[in-house]
Coordinates of N, CA and C in Angstrom, one line a residue:
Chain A
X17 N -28.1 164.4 92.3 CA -28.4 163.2 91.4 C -29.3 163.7 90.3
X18 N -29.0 163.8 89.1 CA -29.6 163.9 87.9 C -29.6 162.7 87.2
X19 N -30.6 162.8 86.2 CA -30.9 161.9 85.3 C -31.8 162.4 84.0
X20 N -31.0 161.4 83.1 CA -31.9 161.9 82.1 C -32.5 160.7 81.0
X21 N -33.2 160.5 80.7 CA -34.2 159.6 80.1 C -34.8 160.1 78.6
X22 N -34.8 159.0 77.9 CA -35.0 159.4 76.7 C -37.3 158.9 76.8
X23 N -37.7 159.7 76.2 CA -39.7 159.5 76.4 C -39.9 159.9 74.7
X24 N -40.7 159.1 74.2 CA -41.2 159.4 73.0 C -42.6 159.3 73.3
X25 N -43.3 160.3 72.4 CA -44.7 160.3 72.4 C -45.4 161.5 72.6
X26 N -44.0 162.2 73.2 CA -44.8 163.8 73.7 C -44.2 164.7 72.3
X27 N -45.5 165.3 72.1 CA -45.5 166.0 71.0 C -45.7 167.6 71.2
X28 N -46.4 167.9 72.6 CA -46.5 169.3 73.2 C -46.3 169.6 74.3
X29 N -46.7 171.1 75.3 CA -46.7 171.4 76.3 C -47.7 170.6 77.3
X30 N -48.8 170.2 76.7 CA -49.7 169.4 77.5 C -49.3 167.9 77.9
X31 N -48.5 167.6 76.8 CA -47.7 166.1 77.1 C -46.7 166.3 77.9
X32 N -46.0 167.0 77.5 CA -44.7 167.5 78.4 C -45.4 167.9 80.3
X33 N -46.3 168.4 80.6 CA -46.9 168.5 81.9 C -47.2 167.3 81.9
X34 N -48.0 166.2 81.4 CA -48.6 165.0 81.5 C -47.3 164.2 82.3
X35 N -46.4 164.0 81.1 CA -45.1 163.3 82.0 C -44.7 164.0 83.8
X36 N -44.5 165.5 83.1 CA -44.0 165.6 84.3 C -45.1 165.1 85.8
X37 N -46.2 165.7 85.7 CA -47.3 165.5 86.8 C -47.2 163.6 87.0
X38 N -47.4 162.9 85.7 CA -47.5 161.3 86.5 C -46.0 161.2 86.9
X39 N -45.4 161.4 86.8 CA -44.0 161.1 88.1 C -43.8 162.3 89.3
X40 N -44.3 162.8 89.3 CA -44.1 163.8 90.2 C -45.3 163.3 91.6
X41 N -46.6 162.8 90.5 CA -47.6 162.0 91.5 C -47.1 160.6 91.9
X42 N -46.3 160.1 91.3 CA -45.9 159.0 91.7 C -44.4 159.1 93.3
X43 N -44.0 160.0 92.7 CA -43.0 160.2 93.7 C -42.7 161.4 93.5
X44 N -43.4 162.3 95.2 CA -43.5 163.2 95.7 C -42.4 164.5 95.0
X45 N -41.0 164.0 95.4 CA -39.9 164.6 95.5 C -39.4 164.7 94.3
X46 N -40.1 163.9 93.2 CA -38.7 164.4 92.1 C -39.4 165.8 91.2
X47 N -38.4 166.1 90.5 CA -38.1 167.6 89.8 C -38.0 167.0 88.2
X48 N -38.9 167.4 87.4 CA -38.7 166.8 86.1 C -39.0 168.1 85.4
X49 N -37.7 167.8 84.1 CA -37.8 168.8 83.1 C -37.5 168.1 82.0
X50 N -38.5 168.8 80.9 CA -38.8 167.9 80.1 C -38.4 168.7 78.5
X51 N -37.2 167.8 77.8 CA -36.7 168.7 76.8 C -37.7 168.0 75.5
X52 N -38.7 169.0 75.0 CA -39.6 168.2 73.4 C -38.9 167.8 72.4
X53 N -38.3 168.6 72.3 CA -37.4 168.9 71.0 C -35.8 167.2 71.5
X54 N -35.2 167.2 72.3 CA -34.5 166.0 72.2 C -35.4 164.6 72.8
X55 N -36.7 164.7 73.0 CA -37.7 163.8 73.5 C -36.7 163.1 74.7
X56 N -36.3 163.8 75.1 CA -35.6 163.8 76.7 C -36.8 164.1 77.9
X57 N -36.4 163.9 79.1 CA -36.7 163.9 80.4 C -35.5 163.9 81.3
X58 N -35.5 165.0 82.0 CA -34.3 165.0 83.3 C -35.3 165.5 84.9
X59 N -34.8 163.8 85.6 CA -35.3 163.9 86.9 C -34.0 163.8 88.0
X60 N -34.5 164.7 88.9 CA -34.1 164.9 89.6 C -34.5 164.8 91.1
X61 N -34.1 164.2 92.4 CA -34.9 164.3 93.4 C -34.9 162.7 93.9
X62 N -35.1 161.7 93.0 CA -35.5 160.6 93.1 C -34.6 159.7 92.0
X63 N -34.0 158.3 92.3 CA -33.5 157.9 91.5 C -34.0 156.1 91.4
X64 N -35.2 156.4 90.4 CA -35.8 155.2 90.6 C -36.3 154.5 89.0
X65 N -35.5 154.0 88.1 CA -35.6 153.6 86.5 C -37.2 153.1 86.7
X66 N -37.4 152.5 87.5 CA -38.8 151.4 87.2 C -40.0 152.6 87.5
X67 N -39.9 153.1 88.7 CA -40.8 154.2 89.0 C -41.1 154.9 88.0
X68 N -40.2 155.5 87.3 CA -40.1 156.3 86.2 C -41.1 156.2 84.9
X69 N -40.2 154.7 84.6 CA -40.7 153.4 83.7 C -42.1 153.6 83.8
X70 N -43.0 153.4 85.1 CA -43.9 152.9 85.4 C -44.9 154.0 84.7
X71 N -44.3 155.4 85.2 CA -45.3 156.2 85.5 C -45.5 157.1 84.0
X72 N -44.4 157.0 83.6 CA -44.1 157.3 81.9 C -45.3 156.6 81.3
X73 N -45.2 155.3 81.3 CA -45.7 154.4 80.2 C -47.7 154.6 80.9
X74 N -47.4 154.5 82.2 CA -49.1 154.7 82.6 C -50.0 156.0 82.1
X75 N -49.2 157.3 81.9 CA -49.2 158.5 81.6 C -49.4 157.9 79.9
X76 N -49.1 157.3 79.1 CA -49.5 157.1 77.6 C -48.1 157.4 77.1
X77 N -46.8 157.3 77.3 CA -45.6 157.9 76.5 C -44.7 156.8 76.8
X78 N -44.4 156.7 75.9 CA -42.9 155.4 76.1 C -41.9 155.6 76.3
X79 N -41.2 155.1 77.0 CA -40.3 155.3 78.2 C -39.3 154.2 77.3
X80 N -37.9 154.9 77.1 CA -37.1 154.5 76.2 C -35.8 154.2 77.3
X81 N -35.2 154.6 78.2 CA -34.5 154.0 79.3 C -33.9 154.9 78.9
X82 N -32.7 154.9 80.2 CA -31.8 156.2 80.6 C -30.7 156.4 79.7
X83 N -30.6 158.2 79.5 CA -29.5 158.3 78.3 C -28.3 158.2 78.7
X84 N -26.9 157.8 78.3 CA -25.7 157.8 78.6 C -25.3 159.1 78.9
X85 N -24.6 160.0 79.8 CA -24.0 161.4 79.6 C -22.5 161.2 79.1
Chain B
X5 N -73.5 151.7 79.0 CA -74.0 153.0 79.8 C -72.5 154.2 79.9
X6 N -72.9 155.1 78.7 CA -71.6 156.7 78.1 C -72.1 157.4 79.1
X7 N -70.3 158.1 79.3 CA -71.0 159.5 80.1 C -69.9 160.0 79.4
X8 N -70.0 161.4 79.5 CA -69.5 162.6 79.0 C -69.0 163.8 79.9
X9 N -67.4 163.7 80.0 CA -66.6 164.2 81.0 C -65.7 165.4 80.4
X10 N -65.8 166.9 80.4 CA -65.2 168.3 80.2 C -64.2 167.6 80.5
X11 N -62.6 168.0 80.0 CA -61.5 167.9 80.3 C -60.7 168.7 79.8
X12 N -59.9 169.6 80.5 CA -58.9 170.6 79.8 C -57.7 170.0 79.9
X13 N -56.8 170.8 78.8 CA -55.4 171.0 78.8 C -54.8 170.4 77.9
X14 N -56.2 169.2 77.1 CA -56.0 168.3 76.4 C -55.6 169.3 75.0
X15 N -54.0 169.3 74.0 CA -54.2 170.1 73.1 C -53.9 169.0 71.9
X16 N -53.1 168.1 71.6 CA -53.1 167.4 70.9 C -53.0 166.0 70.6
X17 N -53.1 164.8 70.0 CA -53.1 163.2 70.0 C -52.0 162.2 71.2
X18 N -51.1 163.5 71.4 CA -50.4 162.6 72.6 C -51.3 162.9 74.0
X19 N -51.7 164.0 73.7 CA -53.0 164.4 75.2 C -53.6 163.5 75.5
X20 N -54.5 163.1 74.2 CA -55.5 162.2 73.8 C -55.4 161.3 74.4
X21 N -54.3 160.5 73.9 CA -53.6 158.8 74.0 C -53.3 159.3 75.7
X22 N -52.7 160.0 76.5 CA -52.1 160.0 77.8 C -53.4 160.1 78.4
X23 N -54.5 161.0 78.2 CA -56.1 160.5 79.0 C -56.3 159.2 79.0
X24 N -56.2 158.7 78.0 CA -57.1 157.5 77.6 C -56.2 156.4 79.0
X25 N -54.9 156.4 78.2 CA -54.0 155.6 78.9 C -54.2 155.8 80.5
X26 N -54.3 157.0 81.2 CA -54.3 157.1 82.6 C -55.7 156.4 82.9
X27 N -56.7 156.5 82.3 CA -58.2 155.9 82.8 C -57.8 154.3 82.4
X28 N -57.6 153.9 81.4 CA -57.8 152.1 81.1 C -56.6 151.9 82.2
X29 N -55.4 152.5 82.4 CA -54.5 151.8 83.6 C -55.1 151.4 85.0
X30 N -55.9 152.5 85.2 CA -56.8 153.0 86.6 C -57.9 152.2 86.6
X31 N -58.5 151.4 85.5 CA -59.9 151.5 85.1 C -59.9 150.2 83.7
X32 N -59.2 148.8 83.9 CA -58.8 148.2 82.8 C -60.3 147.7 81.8
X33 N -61.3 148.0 82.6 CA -62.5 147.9 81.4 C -63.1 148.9 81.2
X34 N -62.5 150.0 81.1 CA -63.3 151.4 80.5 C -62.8 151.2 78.9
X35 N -63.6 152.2 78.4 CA -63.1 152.5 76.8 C -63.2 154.0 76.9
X36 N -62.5 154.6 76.5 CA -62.9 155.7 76.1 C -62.2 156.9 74.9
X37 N -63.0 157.7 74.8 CA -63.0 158.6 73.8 C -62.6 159.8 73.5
X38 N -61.7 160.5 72.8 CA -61.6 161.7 73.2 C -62.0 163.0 71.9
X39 N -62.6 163.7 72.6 CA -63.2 164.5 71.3 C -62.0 166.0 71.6
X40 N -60.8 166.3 71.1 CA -59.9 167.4 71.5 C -60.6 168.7 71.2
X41 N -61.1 169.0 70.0 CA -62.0 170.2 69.4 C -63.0 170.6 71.0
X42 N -64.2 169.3 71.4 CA -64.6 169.8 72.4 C -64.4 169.7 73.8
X43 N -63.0 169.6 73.6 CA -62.5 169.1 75.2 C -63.2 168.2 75.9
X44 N -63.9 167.3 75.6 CA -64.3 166.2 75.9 C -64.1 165.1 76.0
X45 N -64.3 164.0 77.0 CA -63.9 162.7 76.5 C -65.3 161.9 77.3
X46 N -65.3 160.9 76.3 CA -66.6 159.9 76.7 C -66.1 158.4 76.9
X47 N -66.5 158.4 78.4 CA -66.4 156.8 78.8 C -66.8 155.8 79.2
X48 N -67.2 154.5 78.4 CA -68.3 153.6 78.7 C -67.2 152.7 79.3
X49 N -68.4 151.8 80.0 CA -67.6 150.4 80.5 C -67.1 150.1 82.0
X50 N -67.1 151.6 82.5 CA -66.8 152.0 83.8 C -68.2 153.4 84.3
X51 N -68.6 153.3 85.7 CA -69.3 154.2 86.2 C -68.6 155.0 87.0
X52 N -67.4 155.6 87.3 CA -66.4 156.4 88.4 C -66.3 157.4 88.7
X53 N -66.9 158.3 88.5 CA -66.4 159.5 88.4 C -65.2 160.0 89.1
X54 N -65.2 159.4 90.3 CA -63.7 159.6 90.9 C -62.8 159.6 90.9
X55 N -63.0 157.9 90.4 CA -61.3 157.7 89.2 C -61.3 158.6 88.3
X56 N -62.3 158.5 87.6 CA -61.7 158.8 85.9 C -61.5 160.6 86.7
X57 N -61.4 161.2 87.1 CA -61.4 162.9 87.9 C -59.8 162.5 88.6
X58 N -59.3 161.4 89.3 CA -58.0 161.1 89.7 C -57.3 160.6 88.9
X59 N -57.6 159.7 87.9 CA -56.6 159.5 86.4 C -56.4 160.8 85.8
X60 N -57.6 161.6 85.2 CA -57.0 162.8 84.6 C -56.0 163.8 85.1
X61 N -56.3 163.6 86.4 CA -55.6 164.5 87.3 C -54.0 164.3 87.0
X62 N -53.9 162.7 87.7 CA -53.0 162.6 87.8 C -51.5 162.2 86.6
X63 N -52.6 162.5 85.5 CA -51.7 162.3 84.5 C -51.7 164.0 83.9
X64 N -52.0 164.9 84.5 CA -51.5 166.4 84.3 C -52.4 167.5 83.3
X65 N -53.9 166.6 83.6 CA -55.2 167.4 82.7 C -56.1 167.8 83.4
X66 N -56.9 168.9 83.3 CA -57.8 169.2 84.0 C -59.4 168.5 84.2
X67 N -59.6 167.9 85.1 CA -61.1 167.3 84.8 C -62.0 168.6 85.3
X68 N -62.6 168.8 84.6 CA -64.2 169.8 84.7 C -65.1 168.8 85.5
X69 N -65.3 167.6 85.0 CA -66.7 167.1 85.5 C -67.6 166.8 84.3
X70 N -68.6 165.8 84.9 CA -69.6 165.5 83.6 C -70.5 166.9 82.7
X71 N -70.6 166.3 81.7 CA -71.5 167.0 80.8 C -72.8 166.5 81.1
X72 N -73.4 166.9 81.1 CA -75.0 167.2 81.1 C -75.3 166.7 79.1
X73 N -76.4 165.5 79.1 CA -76.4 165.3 78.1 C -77.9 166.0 77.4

């Protein structure tokens, strides 16, 4: 199960760790990679929009909801 | 009553904004500050050191620990 999410706000590598670490702290298991350049996010491991939601927006980055493939 | 907290990792305004955001989430009457040049951020309105060392954390920044004023 993949997923990919569109996050605005991240403008570097420090942001790009920031997302990934508050979802990763929030739920143990998932696997986030994080594309700057399409202000994308793809998790993997866990399949939870609100969790996500949560942990995005707590982290300082706005959580734009999941992209269509 | 400021205190003055070393933080790494922080490199640019989304870093900024995602510190800030992980302490006021954790910490809804803190204010704080972020100086990026001296890797510092200063935070009144709360006394924590704990939190504000588990907010940085966990939003993917390094906490050092207080500055010595």
């Amino acid at each position: 199960m993949e997923k990919t999410y569109k996050v605005d706000g991240m403008t570097c590598n420090g942001c790009a760790k920031s997302v990934e670490r508050a979802i990763t702290t929030a739920a143990t298991t998932a696997i986030v990679k994080v594309n700057l350049e399409k202000k994308q996010i793809t998790v993997t491991g866990i399949d939870d929009d609100v969790l996500i939601a949560q942990a995005v927006e707590a982290a300082g980055f706005d959580y734009e909801g999941p992209v269509l493939s």
